[in-house]
CSV table of C-alpha atoms in Angstrom, one decimal:
chain,number,residue,atom,x,y,z
D,1,MET,CA,2.0,16.0,10.8
D,2,SER,CA,1.7,12.0,9.4
D,3,GLU,CA,4.2,11.4,7.5
D,4,SER,CA,3.5,10.2,3.5
D,5,VAL,CA,2.9,7.4,1.5
D,6,TYR,CA,2.5,7.5,-2.2
D,7,ILE,CA,0.7,4.1,-2.8
D,8,GLU,CA,2.1,2.3,-6.1
D,9,THR,CA,-0.6,-0.1,-8.5
D,10,SER,CA,1.2,-2.7,-7.0
D,11,ILE,CA,0.0,-2.8,-3.8
D,12,LEU,CA,-3.7,-2.6,-4.9
D,13,GLY,CA,-3.3,-5.6,-7.4
D,14,TYR,CA,-2.1,-7.2,-3.6
D,15,LEU,CA,-5.5,-5.7,-2.1
D,16,THR,CA,-7.8,-7.3,-4.8
D,17,ALA,CA,-5.2,-10.7,-5.5
D,18,ARG,CA,-7.2,-13.6,-6.3
D,19,PRO,CA,-6.6,-17.0,-4.2
D,20,SER,CA,-3.4,-18.3,-5.5
D,21,ARG,CA,-1.4,-21.3,-4.4
D,22,ASN,CA,2.1,-19.0,-4.9
D,23,LEU,CA,2.9,-19.1,-1.5
D,24,ILE,CA,5.4,-15.6,-1.8
D,25,LEU,CA,1.8,-14.5,-3.9
D,26,VAL,CA,-0.2,-15.3,-0.6
D,27,ALA,CA,2.3,-13.7,2.2
D,28,ASN,CA,2.6,-10.8,-0.1
D,29,ALA,CA,-0.7,-10.4,-0.1
D,30,GLU,CA,-1.8,-11.0,3.7
D,31,VAL,CA,1.4,-8.7,4.5
D,32,THR,CA,-0.1,-5.9,2.5
D,33,ARG,CA,-4.1,-6.2,4.1
D,34,GLU,CA,-2.7,-6.1,7.2
D,35,TRP,CA,-0.4,-3.1,7.2
D,36,TRP,CA,-3.5,-1.4,5.0
D,37,ASP,CA,-6.2,-2.7,8.1
D,38,LYS,CA,-4.1,-2.0,10.7
D,39,ARG,CA,-1.2,0.8,9.7
D,40,ARG,CA,-2.7,2.7,7.0
D,41,SER,CA,-4.5,5.5,9.3
D,42,GLU,CA,-1.1,6.2,10.8
D,43,PHE,CA,-0.3,8.0,7.4
D,44,ASP,CA,-1.7,10.6,4.7
D,45,LEU,CA,-2.0,8.5,2.0
D,46,TYR,CA,-1.6,9.6,-1.9
D,47,THR,CA,-1.9,8.4,-5.5
D,48,SER,CA,-1.9,9.8,-9.1
D,49,GLN,CA,-3.2,9.5,-12.4
D,50,ALA,CA,-1.0,6.9,-13.9
D,51,VAL,CA,-1.8,4.9,-10.8
D,52,LEU,CA,-5.8,5.3,-11.8
D,53,GLN,CA,-4.9,4.4,-15.1
D,54,GLU,CA,-3.0,1.4,-14.4
D,55,VAL,CA,-5.9,-0.2,-12.0
D,56,ALA,CA,-8.5,0.4,-14.6
D,57,GLN,CA,-6.7,-2.2,-16.8
D,58,GLY,CA,-7.5,-6.6,-16.9
D,59,ASP,CA,-10.5,-8.2,-15.2
D,60,SER,CA,-13.7,-5.2,-15.1
D,61,GLU,CA,-14.7,-6.4,-11.8
D,62,ILE,CA,-11.4,-6.7,-10.4
D,63,ALA,CA,-10.5,-3.0,-12.0
D,64,THR,CA,-13.2,-1.6,-10.4
D,65,GLN,CA,-12.7,-2.8,-6.9
D,66,ARG,CA,-9.0,-1.5,-7.7
D,67,LEU,CA,-11.2,1.8,-8.8
D,68,GLU,CA,-13.1,1.8,-5.2
D,69,ILE,CA,-9.8,1.3,-3.1
D,70,LEU,CA,-8.6,4.2,-4.4
D,71,GLN,CA,-11.8,6.8,-4.4
D,72,GLY,CA,-11.2,10.1,-2.8
D,73,PHE,CA,-7.4,9.7,-2.7
D,74,PRO,CA,-5.6,13.1,-3.4
D,75,LEU,CA,-3.7,13.0,-6.5
D,76,LEU,CA,-0.3,14.2,-7.0
D,77,ASP,CA,-0.2,16.0,-10.1
D,78,LEU,CA,1.6,14.6,-13.0
D,79,ASN,CA,3.0,18.3,-14.0
D,80,GLN,CA,6.0,19.2,-16.3
D,81,ALA,CA,8.9,18.6,-13.3
D,82,VAL,CA,7.6,14.9,-12.4
D,83,PHE,CA,7.9,14.1,-16.4
D,84,ASP,CA,11.4,15.7,-16.6
D,85,LEU,CA,12.2,14.3,-13.5
D,86,ALA,CA,11.3,10.8,-14.7
D,87,GLU,CA,13.3,11.6,-18.0
D,88,GLN,CA,16.1,12.3,-16.1
D,89,PHE,CA,15.7,8.6,-14.3
D,90,MET,CA,15.4,7.3,-17.5
D,91,ALA,CA,18.0,8.6,-19.3
D,92,ARG,CA,20.9,8.7,-16.0
D,93,SER,CA,19.5,5.4,-13.6
D,94,ASN,CA,20.0,1.5,-14.5
D,95,LEU,CA,16.3,1.6,-15.3
D,96,PRO,CA,15.0,-0.5,-17.8
D,97,ALA,CA,13.1,1.0,-20.8
D,98,LYS,CA,10.1,-1.3,-19.6
D,99,ALA,CA,9.9,0.7,-16.3
D,100,ASP,CA,8.9,4.1,-17.9
D,101,VAL,CA,5.7,4.5,-15.8
D,102,ASP,CA,7.8,2.6,-12.8
D,103,SER,CA,9.8,6.2,-13.1
D,104,VAL,CA,7.1,8.7,-13.5
D,105,HIS,CA,5.7,6.9,-9.8
D,106,ILE,CA,9.1,7.2,-8.6
D,107,ALA,CA,9.5,11.0,-9.9
D,108,ALA,CA,5.6,12.2,-8.6
D,109,SER,CA,6.5,11.4,-5.3
D,110,THR,CA,10.1,12.7,-5.6
D,111,VAL,CA,8.8,16.0,-6.7
D,112,HIS,CA,5.7,16.1,-4.2
D,113,GLY,CA,8.2,15.2,-1.6
D,114,MET,CA,6.7,12.2,-0.2
D,115,ASP,CA,8.0,10.2,2.9
D,116,TYR,CA,7.8,6.2,1.3
D,117,LEU,CA,6.2,4.8,-1.6
D,118,LEU,CA,4.9,1.9,-1.3
D,119,THR,CA,5.5,-0.9,-3.9
D,120,TRP,CA,5.8,-4.6,-4.3
D,121,ASN,CA,8.0,-3.8,-7.5
D,122,CYS,CA,11.0,-5.0,-6.1
D,123,LYS,CA,12.4,-5.0,-10.0
D,124,HIS,CA,11.8,-1.4,-10.5
D,125,ILE,CA,11.3,0.5,-7.7
D,126,ALA,CA,12.4,-1.4,-4.3
D,127,ASN,CA,15.3,-2.4,-5.5
D,128,PRO,CA,18.3,-1.1,-3.6
D,129,ARG,CA,20.9,-0.7,-6.6
D,130,ILE,CA,18.9,1.3,-8.5
D,131,GLN,CA,17.0,3.4,-5.0
D,132,ARG,CA,21.3,4.8,-5.0
D,133,LYS,CA,21.4,5.4,-8.7
D,134,LEU,CA,17.6,7.2,-8.4
D,135,ALA,CA,19.0,9.1,-5.3
D,136,GLU,CA,21.7,10.6,-7.1
D,137,ILE,CA,19.7,11.7,-9.3
D,138,SER,CA,17.6,13.4,-7.1
D,139,LEU,CA,20.0,15.0,-4.9
D,140,ASP,CA,21.9,16.5,-8.0
D,141,LEU,CA,18.5,18.0,-9.5
D,142,GLY,CA,17.6,19.4,-6.2
D,143,TYR,CA,14.9,17.1,-4.8
D,144,GLU,CA,15.2,14.1,-1.7
D,145,LEU,CA,13.8,10.9,-2.8
D,146,PRO,CA,11.5,8.8,-0.7
D,147,ILE,CA,12.0,5.4,1.2
D,148,LEU,CA,10.7,3.3,-1.6
D,149,CYS,CA,9.7,0.1,0.5
D,150,THR,CA,7.5,-2.8,0.5
D,151,PRO,CA,4.0,-2.7,3.2
D,152,TYR,CA,6.4,-5.4,5.5
D,153,GLU,CA,8.9,-2.5,5.8
D,154,LEU,CA,6.3,0.0,7.1
D,155,LEU,CA,4.8,-2.6,9.5
D,156,GLY,CA,7.2,-2.8,12.1
D,157,ASP,CA,6.3,-1.1,15.7
């Protein structure tokens, strides 16, 4: 059985990114496309309604592209256990109030036992200082936090 990956909103943003002069954005987009083209087939990919809602926003042409990429993806159920865990993440961790949707992504991937949550959101999700506290909260509530990482970290052999 393949390892499972929750695809978070920022991944779709980089897959559909317009050309940029910002070298970091260009590099992140390239790494994302490389992982998508060469490695994603090695994993079972999932997303959630929270991601679909986020990627549907903004420029309608790009939003349509993002939604097309996710067509046919299994959606993790945003059930009461997910919302309860997200609430605990917000109350007991160092996530800021504006990270409420991020807490839902993390909780959905945790409750549904994903191996990885793939993101470029290194401020609120793939942040080692925040992850430590999220892992403690997860364990306290009987869950195991998935590995929260960028596509770069999943490119290795």
